[in-house]
Amino acid sequence: MKNIENQNYWTQRYLEKRTGWDLGSPSTPLQTYIDQLNDKSISILIPGAGNGYEAEYLYNKGFKNVYIMDISELPLQSFSNRNPNFPKEQLLLADFFEHTGQYDLILEQTFFCSFPPTESNRLAYSKKIDALLKPKGKLVGVWFDIPLSGNMENRPFGGDKKMYLNYFTPYFKVHVFDPCYNSIPKRGGQELFGVFVKK
Ligand SMILES: C[S@@+](CC[C@H](N)C(=O)[O-])C[C@H]1O[C@@H](n2cnc3c(N)ncnc32)[C@H](O)[C@@H]1O
């Protein structure tokens, strides 16, 4: 999908309020992970952040080096309205696949599952995450553990641990990649929590 078509697609979904992915609060597995982080100076990117509840949680806990990125302006505006003190220069209206930068930590929450699940898209995601991480940087997040339906319109696009590892192991060492014990009830049994470290 071309950049502008992708942007229009997501903006339309926000306009029509077809945002079933939006939890209205930080994802519990990510919140639990954030709660055990000690170094508040690390640089953190949340790509495809939508309403950015995890960024809000981080910022309010004292992590000031947090960047949220989305291809659609609407969720970034909502985020900014809710968090007027969050630095505007840390709101990135950009296409993840074109972004350049270097981060200690990248947080994944229903972004990977949102783009068409082709081999080339998924490999491009891993390659880009790798490029955006500093040496020893980490990719941490949740991935849906649900079968791929074959329908290329019906999000979220799933997969399983073995399939995801094909894309991740060329770039990252796997520290953790296990079924979530702390998903919200409606996602129970459907999420894998992963911590991957840049090789
Ligand atoms: C399924 S939503 C998830 C939003 C958020 N992570 C959450 O869990 O609430 C996917 C998000 O990725 C954004 N997005 C899609 N393609 C993108 C791209 N290439 N670069 C940056 N953001 C993108 C969409 O605008 C949308 O906000």
PDB file of C-alpha atoms and ligand atoms in Angstrom:
ATOM      1  CA  MET A   1       0.000   0.000   0.000  1.00  0.00           C
ATOM      2  CA  LYS A   2       1.381   3.431  -0.896  1.00  0.00           C
ATOM      3  CA  ASN A   3       2.180   5.791   1.938  1.00  0.00           C
ATOM      4  CA  ILE A   4      -0.683   8.213   1.236  1.00  0.00           C
ATOM      5  CA  GLU A   5      -3.251   5.421   0.788  1.00  0.00           C
ATOM      6  CA  ASN A   6      -2.117   3.898   4.062  1.00  0.00           C
ATOM      7  CA  GLN A   7      -2.395   7.272   5.804  1.00  0.00           C
ATOM      8  CA  ASN A   8      -5.893   7.834   4.399  1.00  0.00           C
ATOM      9  CA  TYR A   9      -6.970   4.316   5.369  1.00  0.00           C
ATOM     10  CA  TRP A  10      -6.017   4.811   9.032  1.00  0.00           C
ATOM     11  CA  THR A  11      -7.303   8.376   9.247  1.00  0.00           C
ATOM     12  CA  GLN A  12     -10.643   7.156   7.896  1.00  0.00           C
ATOM     13  CA  ARG A  13     -10.781   4.457  10.549  1.00  0.00           C
ATOM     14  CA  TYR A  14     -10.182   7.062  13.272  1.00  0.00           C
ATOM     15  CA  LEU A  15     -12.786   9.383  11.745  1.00  0.00           C
ATOM     16  CA  GLU A  16     -15.347   6.577  11.631  1.00  0.00           C
ATOM     17  CA  LYS A  17     -14.320   5.458  15.129  1.00  0.00           C
ATOM     18  CA  ARG A  18     -13.647   1.928  13.838  1.00  0.00           C
ATOM     19  CA  THR A  19     -10.880   1.506  16.389  1.00  0.00           C
ATOM     20  CA  GLY A  20     -11.584  -1.856  17.983  1.00  0.00           C
ATOM     21  CA  TRP A  21      -7.887  -2.215  18.838  1.00  0.00           C
ATOM     22  CA  ASP A  22      -7.940   0.808  21.143  1.00  0.00           C
ATOM     23  CA  LEU A  23      -7.814  -0.351  24.776  1.00  0.00           C
ATOM     24  CA  GLY A  24      -8.350   3.110  26.266  1.00  0.00           C
ATOM     25  CA  SER A  25      -5.474   2.416  28.684  1.00  0.00           C
ATOM     26  CA  PRO A  26      -1.962   0.950  28.567  1.00  0.00           C
ATOM     27  CA  SER A  27      -1.722  -2.682  27.528  1.00  0.00           C
ATOM     28  CA  THR A  28      -1.283  -4.651  30.778  1.00  0.00           C
ATOM     29  CA  PRO A  29       1.722  -6.749  29.607  1.00  0.00           C
ATOM     30  CA  LEU A  30       3.512  -3.568  28.538  1.00  0.00           C
ATOM     31  CA  GLN A  31       2.559  -1.736  31.708  1.00  0.00           C
ATOM     32  CA  THR A  32       4.007  -4.615  33.760  1.00  0.00           C
ATOM     33  CA  TYR A  33       7.197  -4.477  31.703  1.00  0.00           C
ATOM     34  CA  ILE A  34       7.464  -0.692  32.080  1.00  0.00           C
ATOM     35  CA  ASP A  35       7.000  -1.002  35.855  1.00  0.00           C
ATOM     36  CA  GLN A  36      10.257  -2.952  36.173  1.00  0.00           C
ATOM     37  CA  LEU A  37      12.357  -0.468  34.175  1.00  0.00           C
ATOM     38  CA  ASN A  38      14.762   1.537  36.326  1.00  0.00           C
ATOM     39  CA  ASP A  39      16.655   3.799  33.923  1.00  0.00           C
ATOM     40  CA  LYS A  40      14.300   6.660  33.071  1.00  0.00           C
ATOM     41  CA  SER A  41      16.757   8.291  30.680  1.00  0.00           C
ATOM     42  CA  ILE A  42      16.458   5.631  27.945  1.00  0.00           C
ATOM     43  CA  SER A  43      15.112   6.629  24.538  1.00  0.00           C
ATOM     44  CA  ILE A  44      11.879   4.871  23.671  1.00  0.00           C
ATOM     45  CA  LEU A  45       9.978   4.738  20.380  1.00  0.00           C
ATOM     46  CA  ILE A  46       6.392   3.552  20.051  1.00  0.00           C
ATOM     47  CA  PRO A  47       5.656   3.096  16.336  1.00  0.00           C
ATOM     48  CA  GLY A  48       2.037   2.931  15.137  1.00  0.00           C
ATOM     49  CA  ALA A  49       1.223   4.249  18.600  1.00  0.00           C
ATOM     50  CA  GLY A  50      -2.367   5.316  17.955  1.00  0.00           C
ATOM     51  CA  ASN A  51      -3.647   7.014  21.085  1.00  0.00           C
ATOM     52  CA  GLY A  52      -0.385   6.236  22.826  1.00  0.00           C
ATOM     53  CA  TYR A  53      -1.582   5.184  26.276  1.00  0.00           C
ATOM     54  CA  GLU A  54       1.747   3.462  26.955  1.00  0.00           C
ATOM     55  CA  ALA A  55       3.600   6.700  26.105  1.00  0.00           C
ATOM     56  CA  GLU A  56       1.348   8.641  28.457  1.00  0.00           C
ATOM     57  CA  TYR A  57       2.016   6.085  31.193  1.00  0.00           C
ATOM     58  CA  LEU A  58       5.765   6.268  30.604  1.00  0.00           C
ATOM     59  CA  TYR A  59       5.846  10.057  30.523  1.00  0.00           C
ATOM     60  CA  ASN A  60       3.863  10.371  33.733  1.00  0.00           C
ATOM     61  CA  LYS A  61       6.267   7.932  35.413  1.00  0.00           C
ATOM     62  CA  GLY A  62       9.200  10.192  34.542  1.00  0.00           C
ATOM     63  CA  PHE A  63      10.450   8.717  31.251  1.00  0.00           C
ATOM     64  CA  LYS A  64      10.992  11.936  29.305  1.00  0.00           C
ATOM     65  CA  ASN A  65      12.785  10.534  26.260  1.00  0.00           C
ATOM     66  CA  VAL A  66       9.672   8.933  24.751  1.00  0.00           C
ATOM     67  CA  TYR A  67       8.671   9.310  21.091  1.00  0.00           C
ATOM     68  CA  ILE A  68       5.315   8.346  19.686  1.00  0.00           C
ATOM     69  CA  MET A  69       4.882   7.820  15.976  1.00  0.00           C
ATOM     70  CA  ASP A  70       1.857   7.413  13.787  1.00  0.00           C
ATOM     71  CA  ILE A  71       1.126   7.819  10.105  1.00  0.00           C
ATOM     72  CA  SER A  72      -2.212   9.446  10.937  1.00  0.00           C
ATOM     73  CA  GLU A  73      -2.406  12.879  12.519  1.00  0.00           C
ATOM     74  CA  LEU A  74      -5.687  12.225  14.341  1.00  0.00           C
ATOM     75  CA  PRO A  75      -4.472   9.973  17.166  1.00  0.00           C
ATOM     76  CA  LEU A  76      -1.422  12.218  17.658  1.00  0.00           C
ATOM     77  CA  GLN A  77      -3.753  15.194  18.064  1.00  0.00           C
ATOM     78  CA  SER A  78      -5.867  13.283  20.590  1.00  0.00           C
ATOM     79  CA  PHE A  79      -2.718  12.329  22.459  1.00  0.00           C
ATOM     80  CA  SER A  80      -1.537  15.925  22.471  1.00  0.00           C
ATOM     81  CA  ASN A  81      -4.915  17.171  23.714  1.00  0.00           C
ATOM     82  CA  ARG A  82      -4.790  14.695  26.589  1.00  0.00           C
ATOM     83  CA  ASN A  83      -1.110  15.444  27.308  1.00  0.00           C
ATOM     84  CA  PRO A  84      -0.518  19.138  26.602  1.00  0.00           C
ATOM     85  CA  ASN A  85       2.856  19.084  28.358  1.00  0.00           C
ATOM     86  CA  PHE A  86       4.265  16.248  26.256  1.00  0.00           C
ATOM     87  CA  PRO A  87       6.927  17.791  23.959  1.00  0.00           C
ATOM     88  CA  LYS A  88       5.517  18.366  20.465  1.00  0.00           C
ATOM     89  CA  GLU A  89       8.838  17.410  18.880  1.00  0.00           C
ATOM     90  CA  GLN A  90       8.424  13.940  20.348  1.00  0.00           C
ATOM     91  CA  LEU A  91       5.198  13.407  18.414  1.00  0.00           C
ATOM     92  CA  LEU A  92       6.292  11.948  15.094  1.00  0.00           C
ATOM     93  CA  LEU A  93       3.846  12.142  12.205  1.00  0.00           C
ATOM     94  CA  ALA A  94       5.721   9.704   9.995  1.00  0.00           C
ATOM     95  CA  ASP A  95       5.801   6.410   8.181  1.00  0.00           C
ATOM     96  CA  PHE A  96       7.643   3.892  10.335  1.00  0.00           C
ATOM     97  CA  PHE A  97       9.249   2.324   7.280  1.00  0.00           C
ATOM     98  CA  GLU A  98      10.826   5.662   6.330  1.00  0.00           C
ATOM     99  CA  HIS A  99      11.843   6.807   9.784  1.00  0.00           C
ATOM    100  CA  THR A 100      15.460   7.163  10.830  1.00  0.00           C
ATOM    101  CA  GLY A 101      16.652   7.449  14.413  1.00  0.00           C
ATOM    102  CA  GLN A 102      18.252   5.431  17.193  1.00  0.00           C
ATOM    103  CA  TYR A 103      16.479   4.182  20.282  1.00  0.00           C
ATOM    104  CA  ASP A 104      17.261   2.022  23.313  1.00  0.00           C
ATOM    105  CA  LEU A 105      13.804   0.504  23.375  1.00  0.00           C
ATOM    106  CA  ILE A 106      10.985   0.068  20.871  1.00  0.00           C
ATOM    107  CA  LEU A 107       7.556  -0.922  22.169  1.00  0.00           C
ATOM    108  CA  GLU A 108       5.185  -2.941  19.993  1.00  0.00           C
ATOM    109  CA  GLN A 109       1.443  -2.999  20.562  1.00  0.00           C
ATOM    110  CA  THR A 110      -0.927  -3.967  17.695  1.00  0.00           C
ATOM    111  CA  PHE A 111       1.242  -2.303  15.046  1.00  0.00           C
ATOM    112  CA  PHE A 112       2.855  -5.423  13.555  1.00  0.00           C
ATOM    113  CA  CYS A 113      -0.563  -7.071  13.193  1.00  0.00           C
ATOM    114  CA  SER A 114      -2.003  -4.037  11.409  1.00  0.00           C
ATOM    115  CA  PHE A 115      -0.216  -4.222   8.082  1.00  0.00           C
ATOM    116  CA  PRO A 116      -0.805  -6.870   5.401  1.00  0.00           C
ATOM    117  CA  PRO A 117       0.962 -10.038   6.557  1.00  0.00           C
ATOM    118  CA  THR A 118       3.177 -10.616   3.557  1.00  0.00           C
ATOM    119  CA  GLU A 119       6.622 -12.113   3.975  1.00  0.00           C
ATOM    120  CA  SER A 120       8.187  -8.940   2.592  1.00  0.00           C
ATOM    121  CA  ASN A 121       6.255  -6.600   4.939  1.00  0.00           C
ATOM    122  CA  ARG A 122       7.113  -8.665   7.985  1.00  0.00           C
ATOM    123  CA  LEU A 123      10.772  -8.921   7.076  1.00  0.00           C
ATOM    124  CA  ALA A 124      10.834  -5.174   6.373  1.00  0.00           C
ATOM    125  CA  TYR A 125       9.457  -4.568   9.884  1.00  0.00           C
ATOM    126  CA  SER A 126      12.254  -6.619  11.492  1.00  0.00           C
ATOM    127  CA  LYS A 127      14.886  -4.980   9.359  1.00  0.00           C
ATOM    128  CA  LYS A 128      13.595  -1.501  10.221  1.00  0.00           C
ATOM    129  CA  ILE A 129      13.359  -2.246  13.942  1.00  0.00           C
ATOM    130  CA  ASP A 130      16.942  -3.480  13.801  1.00  0.00           C
ATOM    131  CA  ALA A 131      18.059  -0.271  12.053  1.00  0.00           C
ATOM    132  CA  LEU A 132      16.269   1.897  14.638  1.00  0.00           C
ATOM    133  CA  LEU A 133      17.785   0.190  17.671  1.00  0.00           C
ATOM    134  CA  LYS A 134      21.048   1.216  19.274  1.00  0.00           C
ATOM    135  CA  PRO A 135      23.550  -1.587  19.948  1.00  0.00           C
ATOM    136  CA  LYS A 136      21.967  -3.964  22.512  1.00  0.00           C
ATOM    137  CA  GLY A 137      18.662  -2.113  22.074  1.00  0.00           C
ATOM    138  CA  LYS A 138      15.436  -3.997  22.737  1.00  0.00           C
ATOM    139  CA  LEU A 139      12.175  -4.648  20.951  1.00  0.00           C
ATOM    140  CA  VAL A 140       9.506  -5.431  23.534  1.00  0.00           C
ATOM    141  CA  GLY A 141       5.859  -6.038  22.885  1.00  0.00           C
ATOM    142  CA  VAL A 142       2.860  -8.207  22.325  1.00  0.00           C
ATOM    143  CA  TRP A 143       2.015 -10.168  19.183  1.00  0.00           C
ATOM    144  CA  PHE A 144      -1.279 -11.872  18.443  1.00  0.00           C
ATOM    145  CA  ASP A 145      -1.184 -15.650  18.761  1.00  0.00           C
ATOM    146  CA  ILE A 146      -4.122 -16.236  16.416  1.00  0.00           C
ATOM    147  CA  PRO A 147      -4.179 -18.012  13.055  1.00  0.00           C
ATOM    148  CA  LEU A 148      -3.724 -16.091   9.834  1.00  0.00           C
ATOM    149  CA  SER A 149      -7.119 -16.255   8.158  1.00  0.00           C
ATOM    150  CA  GLY A 150      -5.861 -15.719   4.612  1.00  0.00           C
ATOM    151  CA  ASN A 151      -8.185 -12.707   4.335  1.00  0.00           C
ATOM    152  CA  MET A 152      -5.930  -9.748   3.503  1.00  0.00           C
ATOM    153  CA  GLU A 153      -8.477  -7.149   4.681  1.00  0.00           C
ATOM    154  CA  ASN A 154      -9.436  -8.514   8.047  1.00  0.00           C
ATOM    155  CA  ARG A 155      -7.249  -7.071  10.799  1.00  0.00           C
ATOM    156  CA  PRO A 156      -5.637  -7.957  13.163  1.00  0.00           C
ATOM    157  CA  PHE A 157      -3.384 -10.232  11.144  1.00  0.00           C
ATOM    158  CA  GLY A 158      -2.103 -13.054  13.306  1.00  0.00           C
ATOM    159  CA  GLY A 159       0.543 -15.695  13.317  1.00  0.00           C
ATOM    160  CA  ASP A 160       2.244 -17.984  15.772  1.00  0.00           C
ATOM    161  CA  LYS A 161       5.506 -18.090  17.672  1.00  0.00           C
ATOM    162  CA  LYS A 162       7.335 -20.195  15.085  1.00  0.00           C
ATOM    163  CA  MET A 163       6.249 -17.958  12.233  1.00  0.00           C
ATOM    164  CA  TYR A 164       7.257 -14.758  14.041  1.00  0.00           C
ATOM    165  CA  LEU A 165      10.639 -16.200  15.006  1.00  0.00           C
ATOM    166  CA  ASN A 166      11.436 -16.673  11.309  1.00  0.00           C
ATOM    167  CA  TYR A 167      11.332 -12.908  10.960  1.00  0.00           C
ATOM    168  CA  PHE A 168      12.924 -11.958  14.262  1.00  0.00           C
ATOM    169  CA  THR A 169      15.818 -14.364  14.806  1.00  0.00           C
ATOM    170  CA  PRO A 170      17.943 -13.043  11.918  1.00  0.00           C
ATOM    171  CA  TYR A 171      18.188  -9.726  13.791  1.00  0.00           C
ATOM    172  CA  PHE A 172      17.465 -10.338  17.466  1.00  0.00           C
ATOM    173  CA  LYS A 173      18.372 -12.650  20.323  1.00  0.00           C
ATOM    174  CA  VAL A 174      15.223 -13.944  21.986  1.00  0.00           C
ATOM    175  CA  HIS A 175      15.136 -13.212  25.714  1.00  0.00           C
ATOM    176  CA  VAL A 176      11.472 -13.970  26.224  1.00  0.00           C
ATOM    177  CA  PHE A 177       8.714 -15.015  23.827  1.00  0.00           C
ATOM    178  CA  ASP A 178       5.914 -16.674  25.731  1.00  0.00           C
ATOM    179  CA  PRO A 179       2.143 -16.665  26.058  1.00  0.00           C
ATOM    180  CA  CYS A 180       1.024 -13.654  28.084  1.00  0.00           C
ATOM    181  CA  TYR A 181      -0.172 -14.374  31.613  1.00  0.00           C
ATOM    182  CA  ASN A 182      -1.498 -10.868  32.086  1.00  0.00           C
ATOM    183  CA  SER A 183      -3.525 -10.000  28.970  1.00  0.00           C
ATOM    184  CA  ILE A 184      -6.808  -8.194  29.403  1.00  0.00           C
ATOM    185  CA  PRO A 185      -9.655 -10.758  29.530  1.00  0.00           C
ATOM    186  CA  LYS A 186     -10.827 -10.253  25.946  1.00  0.00           C
ATOM    187  CA  ARG A 187      -7.303 -10.968  24.645  1.00  0.00           C
ATOM    188  CA  GLY A 188      -6.639 -13.828  27.081  1.00  0.00           C
ATOM    189  CA  GLY A 189      -4.841 -16.759  25.439  1.00  0.00           C
ATOM    190  CA  GLN A 190      -4.330 -14.755  22.256  1.00  0.00           C
ATOM    191  CA  GLU A 191      -1.112 -12.866  22.927  1.00  0.00           C
ATOM    192  CA  LEU A 192       2.591 -13.593  23.050  1.00  0.00           C
ATOM    193  CA  PHE A 193       4.855 -11.312  25.059  1.00  0.00           C
ATOM    194  CA  GLY A 194       8.336 -10.864  23.639  1.00  0.00           C
ATOM    195  CA  VAL A 195      11.647  -9.289  24.610  1.00  0.00           C
ATOM    196  CA  PHE A 196      14.132  -9.292  21.726  1.00  0.00           C
ATOM    197  CA  VAL A 197      17.645  -7.886  21.894  1.00  0.00           C
ATOM    198  CA  LYS A 198      19.489  -6.545  18.873  1.00  0.00           C
ATOM    199  CA  LYS A 199      22.285  -8.946  17.863  1.00  0.00           C
TER     200      LYS A 199
HETATM  201  C1  LIG B   1      -4.162  -1.232  14.941  1.00  0.00           C
HETATM  202  S1  LIG B   1      -3.645   0.400  15.226  1.00  0.00           S
HETATM  203  C2  LIG B   1      -2.818   0.257  16.788  1.00  0.00           C
HETATM  204  C3  LIG B   1      -2.650   1.555  17.529  1.00  0.00           C
HETATM  205  C4  LIG B   1      -2.016   1.421  18.931  1.00  0.00           C
HETATM  206  N1  LIG B   1      -0.725   0.775  18.882  1.00  0.00           N
HETATM  207  C5  LIG B   1      -2.939   0.694  19.880  1.00  0.00           C
HETATM  208  O1  LIG B   1      -2.656  -0.460  20.201  1.00  0.00           O
HETATM  209  O2  LIG B   1      -3.952   1.287  20.272  1.00  0.00           O
HETATM  210  C6  LIG B   1      -2.286   0.605  14.105  1.00  0.00           C
HETATM  211  C7  LIG B   1      -1.735   2.014  14.100  1.00  0.00           C
HETATM  212  O3  LIG B   1      -0.581   2.060  13.251  1.00  0.00           O
HETATM  213  C8  LIG B   1      -0.635   3.255  12.472  1.00  0.00           C
HETATM  214  N2  LIG B   1       0.143   2.975  11.274  1.00  0.00           N
HETATM  215  C9  LIG B   1      -0.188   2.166  10.243  1.00  0.00           C
HETATM  216  N3  LIG B   1       0.799   2.104   9.342  1.00  0.00           N
HETATM  217  C10 LIG B   1       1.795   2.895   9.816  1.00  0.00           C
HETATM  218  C11 LIG B   1       3.099   3.231   9.345  1.00  0.00           C
HETATM  219  N4  LIG B   1       3.562   2.735   8.201  1.00  0.00           N
HETATM  220  N5  LIG B   1       3.851   4.061  10.078  1.00  0.00           N
HETATM  221  C12 LIG B   1       3.392   4.573  11.262  1.00  0.00           C
HETATM  222  N6  LIG B   1       2.169   4.279  11.749  1.00  0.00           N
HETATM  223  C13 LIG B   1       1.377   3.453  11.045  1.00  0.00           C
HETATM  224  C14 LIG B   1      -2.118   3.494  12.263  1.00  0.00           C
HETATM  225  O4  LIG B   1      -2.432   4.820  11.955  1.00  0.00           O
HETATM  226  C15 LIG B   1      -2.702   3.049  13.604  1.00  0.00           C
HETATM  227  O5  LIG B   1      -2.755   4.111  14.520  1.00  0.00           O
END
